[in-house]
Short mmCIF file of C-alpha atoms in Angstrom, two decimals:
data_model
loop_
_atom_site.label_atom_id
_atom_site.label_comp_id
_atom_site.label_asym_id
_atom_site.label_seq_id
_atom_site.Cartn_x
_atom_site.Cartn_y
_atom_site.Cartn_z
CA MET X 1191 29.95 155.17 164.04
CA SER X 1192 33.36 153.57 164.21
CA ARG X 1193 34.04 149.80 163.67
CA ARG X 1194 36.41 148.04 165.69
CA PRO X 1195 38.10 145.39 163.90
CA LEU X 1196 38.35 141.93 165.65
CA VAL X 1197 42.10 141.66 167.18
CA ARG X 1198 42.57 138.44 168.78
CA GLU X 1199 45.42 138.27 171.07
CA VAL X 1200 47.94 135.58 170.41
CA PRO X 1201 50.75 135.26 172.62
CA PRO X 1202 53.64 134.80 170.50
CA THR X 1203 55.86 132.19 172.69
CA SER X 1204 53.11 129.86 174.10
CA TRP X 1205 50.22 129.91 171.67
CA TYR X 1206 50.80 126.24 171.16
CA PHE X 1207 49.87 124.99 174.33
CA HIS X 1208 46.30 126.09 173.69
CA ARG X 1209 45.37 123.09 171.49
CA PRO X 1210 46.55 119.49 171.40
CA THR X 1211 46.59 120.14 167.61
CA TYR X 1212 49.12 123.01 167.89
CA LEU X 1213 51.00 120.87 170.06
CA ARG X 1214 51.14 118.18 167.50
CA TYR X 1215 52.22 120.60 164.90
CA MET X 1216 54.98 122.08 167.20
CA SER X 1217 56.52 118.66 167.75
CA ARG X 1218 56.71 118.24 164.10
CA GLU X 1219 58.30 121.69 163.56
CA ILE X 1220 61.05 120.80 166.29
CA THR X 1221 62.08 117.87 164.55
CA CYS X 1222 63.72 120.06 161.89
CA ILE X 1223 66.09 121.20 164.50
CA PHE X 1224 67.99 117.73 164.74
CA VAL X 1225 67.49 117.20 160.97
CA ALA X 1226 69.31 120.34 160.44
CA ALA X 1227 71.86 119.54 162.76
CA TYR X 1228 72.32 116.17 161.22
CA CYS X 1229 72.75 118.01 157.73
CA VAL X 1230 75.75 119.97 159.28
CA LEU X 1231 77.51 116.62 160.34
CA LEU X 1232 77.13 115.06 156.86
CA VAL X 1233 78.58 118.24 155.40
CA VAL X 1234 81.44 117.68 157.94
CA GLY X 1235 81.63 113.90 157.18
CA LEU X 1236 82.03 115.13 153.41
CA GLN X 1237 84.96 117.52 154.28
CA ARG X 1238 86.58 114.55 156.17
CA LEU X 1239 86.22 112.18 153.58
CA ALA X 1240 87.93 114.86 150.95
CA ALA X 1241 90.90 115.40 153.44
CA GLY X 1242 91.95 111.68 153.07
CA PRO X 1243 91.82 108.11 154.79
CA ALA X 1244 93.43 109.20 158.29
CA ALA X 1245 91.03 112.27 158.63
CA TYR X 1246 87.96 110.13 157.70
CA GLU X 1247 88.92 107.64 160.23
CA ALA X 1248 89.33 109.96 162.92
CA PHE X 1249 85.86 111.33 161.78
CA LEU X 1250 84.61 107.74 162.27
CA LEU X 1251 86.10 107.29 165.45
CA GLY X 1252 84.97 110.75 166.76
CA LEU X 1253 81.34 109.53 166.22
CA LYS X 1254 81.87 106.96 169.30
CA SER X 1255 81.00 108.81 172.18
CA ALA X 1256 77.88 108.99 174.69
CA ASP X 1257 77.08 112.50 173.31
CA SER X 1258 77.17 111.14 169.78
CA ILE X 1259 74.91 108.10 170.42
CA VAL X 1260 72.23 110.44 172.22
CA PHE X 1261 72.50 112.72 169.37
CA HIS X 1262 71.98 109.92 166.82
CA LEU X 1263 68.99 108.46 168.74
CA LEU X 1264 67.27 112.02 168.76
CA ALA X 1265 68.37 112.56 165.22
CA LEU X 1266 66.57 109.19 164.32
CA ALA X 1267 63.41 109.74 166.38
CA ALA X 1268 63.12 113.23 164.25
CA SER X 1269 64.05 112.11 161.00
CA VAL X 1270 61.32 108.89 161.29
CA TYR X 1271 58.64 111.11 162.79
CA HIS X 1272 59.45 113.38 159.90
CA ALA X 1273 58.94 110.73 157.28
CA ALA X 1274 55.85 109.28 158.68
CA THR X 1275 54.07 112.57 159.02
CA TRP X 1276 55.30 113.78 155.52
CA PHE X 1277 53.91 110.56 153.97
CA GLY X 1278 50.76 111.08 156.20
CA ALA X 1279 50.28 114.30 154.39
CA THR X 1280 50.87 113.02 150.72
CA HIS X 1281 47.37 112.11 150.06
CA LYS X 1282 46.19 115.82 150.69
CA ALA X 1283 49.36 117.09 148.99
CA MET X 1284 48.81 115.28 145.52
CA PRO X 1285 45.53 113.89 145.58
CA ILE X 1286 44.93 111.37 142.48
CA GLN X 1287 41.76 111.30 140.54
CA ILE X 1288 41.11 108.29 138.27
CA GLY X 1289 37.96 108.99 136.19
CA GLU X 1290 35.22 110.15 138.82
CA ASN X 1291 37.11 108.69 141.97
CA PHE X 1292 39.70 109.80 143.99
CA VAL X 1293 42.38 107.16 145.02
CA GLN X 1294 42.07 106.06 148.74
CA PRO X 1295 44.16 108.38 151.01
CA GLY X 1296 45.73 105.11 152.50
CA VAL X 1297 46.77 103.78 148.82
CA ILE X 1298 48.64 107.07 148.47
CA SER X 1299 50.37 107.03 151.71
CA GLY X 1300 50.87 103.31 151.92
CA ALA X 1301 52.72 103.24 148.58
CA HIS X 1302 55.02 106.04 149.92
CA TYR X 1303 55.54 103.82 153.38
CA VAL X 1304 56.18 101.01 150.94
CA VAL X 1305 58.86 102.77 148.74
CA TRP X 1306 60.92 103.97 151.96
CA LEU X 1307 61.13 100.67 153.34
CA VAL X 1308 62.36 99.02 150.35
CA LEU X 1309 64.66 101.98 149.44
CA SER X 1310 66.00 101.72 153.14
CA PHE X 1311 66.70 98.20 152.87
CA VAL X 1312 68.39 98.28 149.57
CA ILE X 1313 70.78 100.94 150.94
CA LEU X 1314 71.10 99.06 154.14
CA TYR X 1315 72.16 95.97 151.87
CA LEU X 1316 74.33 98.50 149.82
CA ALA X 1317 76.06 99.48 152.92
CA GLY X 1318 76.93 96.00 153.92
CA VAL X 1319 74.93 95.83 156.98
CA PHE X 1320 73.54 92.39 155.98
CA MET M 1232 50.35 139.25 136.86
CA ALA M 1233 51.95 139.39 140.19
CA LYS M 1234 55.30 137.48 140.38
CA SER M 1235 56.44 135.98 143.49
CA HIS M 1236 59.65 134.33 144.43
CA LYS M 1237 57.86 131.91 146.51
CA PRO M 1238 58.16 129.12 144.13
CA VAL M 1239 61.97 129.52 144.19
CA VAL M 1240 61.97 128.63 147.89
CA TRP M 1241 59.17 126.27 147.70
CA PHE M 1242 60.18 123.88 145.09
CA PRO M 1243 63.68 122.89 147.09
CA PHE M 1244 61.57 122.92 150.24
CA ALA M 1245 59.13 120.33 149.26
CA ALA M 1246 62.01 118.25 147.17
CA GLY M 1247 63.91 118.35 150.65
CA GLY M 1248 61.14 117.35 152.62
CA THR M 1249 60.73 114.31 150.55
CA VAL M 1250 64.49 113.79 150.19
CA ILE M 1251 64.68 113.76 154.12
CA ALA M 1252 61.62 111.43 154.71
CA PHE M 1253 63.24 108.99 152.48
CA PHE M 1254 66.72 108.99 152.96
CA ILE M 1255 67.91 110.61 156.30
CA PRO M 1256 66.50 108.05 158.84
CA VAL M 1257 68.43 105.13 156.80
CA ILE M 1258 71.84 107.40 156.80
CA VAL M 1259 71.08 108.05 160.53
CA VAL M 1260 70.95 104.59 161.33
CA LEU M 1261 74.29 104.06 159.34
CA THR M 1262 76.12 106.53 161.09
CA PHE M 1263 74.35 105.61 164.57
CA MET M 1264 76.14 102.18 163.97
CA ALA M 1265 79.50 103.68 163.88
CA ALA M 1266 78.73 105.57 166.82
CA LEU M 1267 77.73 102.42 168.58
CA GLY M 1268 81.23 100.91 167.47
CA HIS M 1269 80.22 98.77 164.56
CA VAL M 1270 80.78 100.77 161.35
CA PRO M 1271 78.92 99.31 158.31
CA PRO M 1272 81.48 98.05 155.51
CA GLY M 1273 79.79 100.64 153.36
CA LEU M 1274 81.03 103.50 155.35
CA SER M 1275 84.63 102.53 155.26
CA TYR M 1276 87.21 105.14 153.47
CA ASP M 1277 87.49 103.04 150.45
CA ARG M 1278 84.04 102.35 149.60
CA MET M 1279 82.79 105.89 150.53
CA HIS M 1280 85.63 107.32 148.39
CA ALA M 1281 84.88 105.08 145.53
CA PHE M 1282 81.10 106.04 145.58
CA ALA M 1283 81.74 109.85 145.84
CA GLY M 1284 84.38 109.67 143.31
CA SER M 1285 82.02 108.42 140.71
CA SER M 1286 79.75 111.14 138.97
CA LEU M 1287 76.38 109.58 139.80
CA GLY M 1288 77.81 109.21 143.69
CA LYS M 1289 78.88 112.97 143.52
CA LEU M 1290 75.41 113.88 141.98
CA VAL M 1291 73.24 111.75 144.77
CA ILE M 1292 75.30 112.98 147.88
CA PHE M 1293 75.33 116.53 146.53
CA GLY M 1294 71.17 116.26 145.77
CA VAL M 1295 70.64 114.40 149.25
CA VAL M 1296 72.70 116.80 151.11
CA ALA M 1297 71.76 120.20 149.37
CA LEU M 1298 68.27 119.52 149.27
CA SER M 1299 68.10 118.54 152.84
CA LEU M 1300 69.92 121.51 153.95
CA TRP M 1301 67.71 123.83 151.93
CA SER M 1302 64.56 122.17 153.58
CA SER M 1303 65.73 122.30 157.15
CA ALA M 1304 66.78 126.03 156.67
CA HIS M 1305 63.36 126.78 155.57
CA ARG M 1306 61.63 124.73 158.21
CA LEU M 1307 64.02 126.20 160.91
CA ARG M 1308 62.93 129.58 159.67
CA CYS M 1309 59.00 129.00 160.30
CA THR M 1310 60.31 127.17 163.54
CA CYS M 1311 61.97 130.53 164.84
CA PHE M 1312 58.64 132.33 163.71
CA ASP M 1313 56.31 129.87 165.81
CA PHE M 1314 58.40 130.36 168.64
CA GLY M 1315 58.11 134.01 168.79
CA LEU M 1316 61.14 135.11 167.11
CA ARG M 1317 59.46 137.57 164.72
CA ALA M 1318 62.65 139.23 162.88
CA ASP M 1319 61.82 136.84 159.94
CA THR M 1320 63.92 138.83 157.22
CA LEU M 1321 66.76 138.38 159.43
CA VAL M 1322 66.38 134.90 160.37
CA ALA M 1323 65.46 133.86 156.78
CA THR M 1324 68.71 135.82 155.36
CA VAL M 1325 71.19 133.92 157.81
CA LEU M 1326 69.69 130.59 157.55
CA TYR M 1327 69.22 130.65 153.64
CA ILE M 1328 72.87 132.02 153.49
CA MET M 1329 73.88 129.06 156.05
CA ALA M 1330 72.14 126.55 153.52
CA ILE M 1331 73.66 127.91 150.28
CA ALA M 1332 77.20 127.87 151.86
CA GLY M 1333 76.75 124.30 153.16
CA SER M 1334 75.68 123.26 149.62
CA LEU M 1335 78.71 125.23 148.04
CA LEU M 1336 81.14 123.80 150.57
CA SER M 1337 79.67 119.93 149.81
CA ALA M 1338 80.09 120.72 146.02
CA VAL M 1339 83.74 121.90 146.65
CA TYR M 1340 84.58 118.77 148.85
CA LEU M 1341 82.86 116.32 146.35
CA LEU M 1342 84.67 117.98 143.66
CA GLN M 1343 88.21 117.36 145.58
CA ILE M 1344 87.63 113.77 145.80
#
């Protein structure tokens, strides 16, 4: 008697349409495309900064375009979504036990959100935004 | 005991994910202001050059850029696989080489400042 193992047919390119959970997973996955593209922009910016004042000013001026505004909006949405889901997962990635009990998930994620907000405001302040 | 190279990939990935979460949104806001035509004073050549000229500044910039690049490369690799591109070894090699090249380049640029 032969036993046939169970082989589930998984369509490699459209499997994530099967469940809302998978779709949420994929929507988080694609944020990395915009974050990666933005990282490349940062490396280019560093190169321009090293090349001198004229090159750097031209780089800043080059950012002023409709395409750039759209890209920045996408990158902003992607990075904020990444941050929110990353902090939302912290209590699962590093649960903290004190005595018999685990620290409430909301406390761990909440602490990350607070640190995120404070850090962001400090950086905006240091950059002279306000 | 079986040895795995996974921790080598995983540590910068996890560190990069955290760095991206904490720092990238606010940095995007800063360059977004430049895109809208209101360059924040902190992004001016003098202030950026002074910041990137200090050793602490170099370390911070390199840490943020290199870790974010590595984490993005690792995530792009997973995304390619999830979208049905199953040539994982090829994709991983290309993306990791790009991340390493980007990190080395930023180190070179920082040392020139």
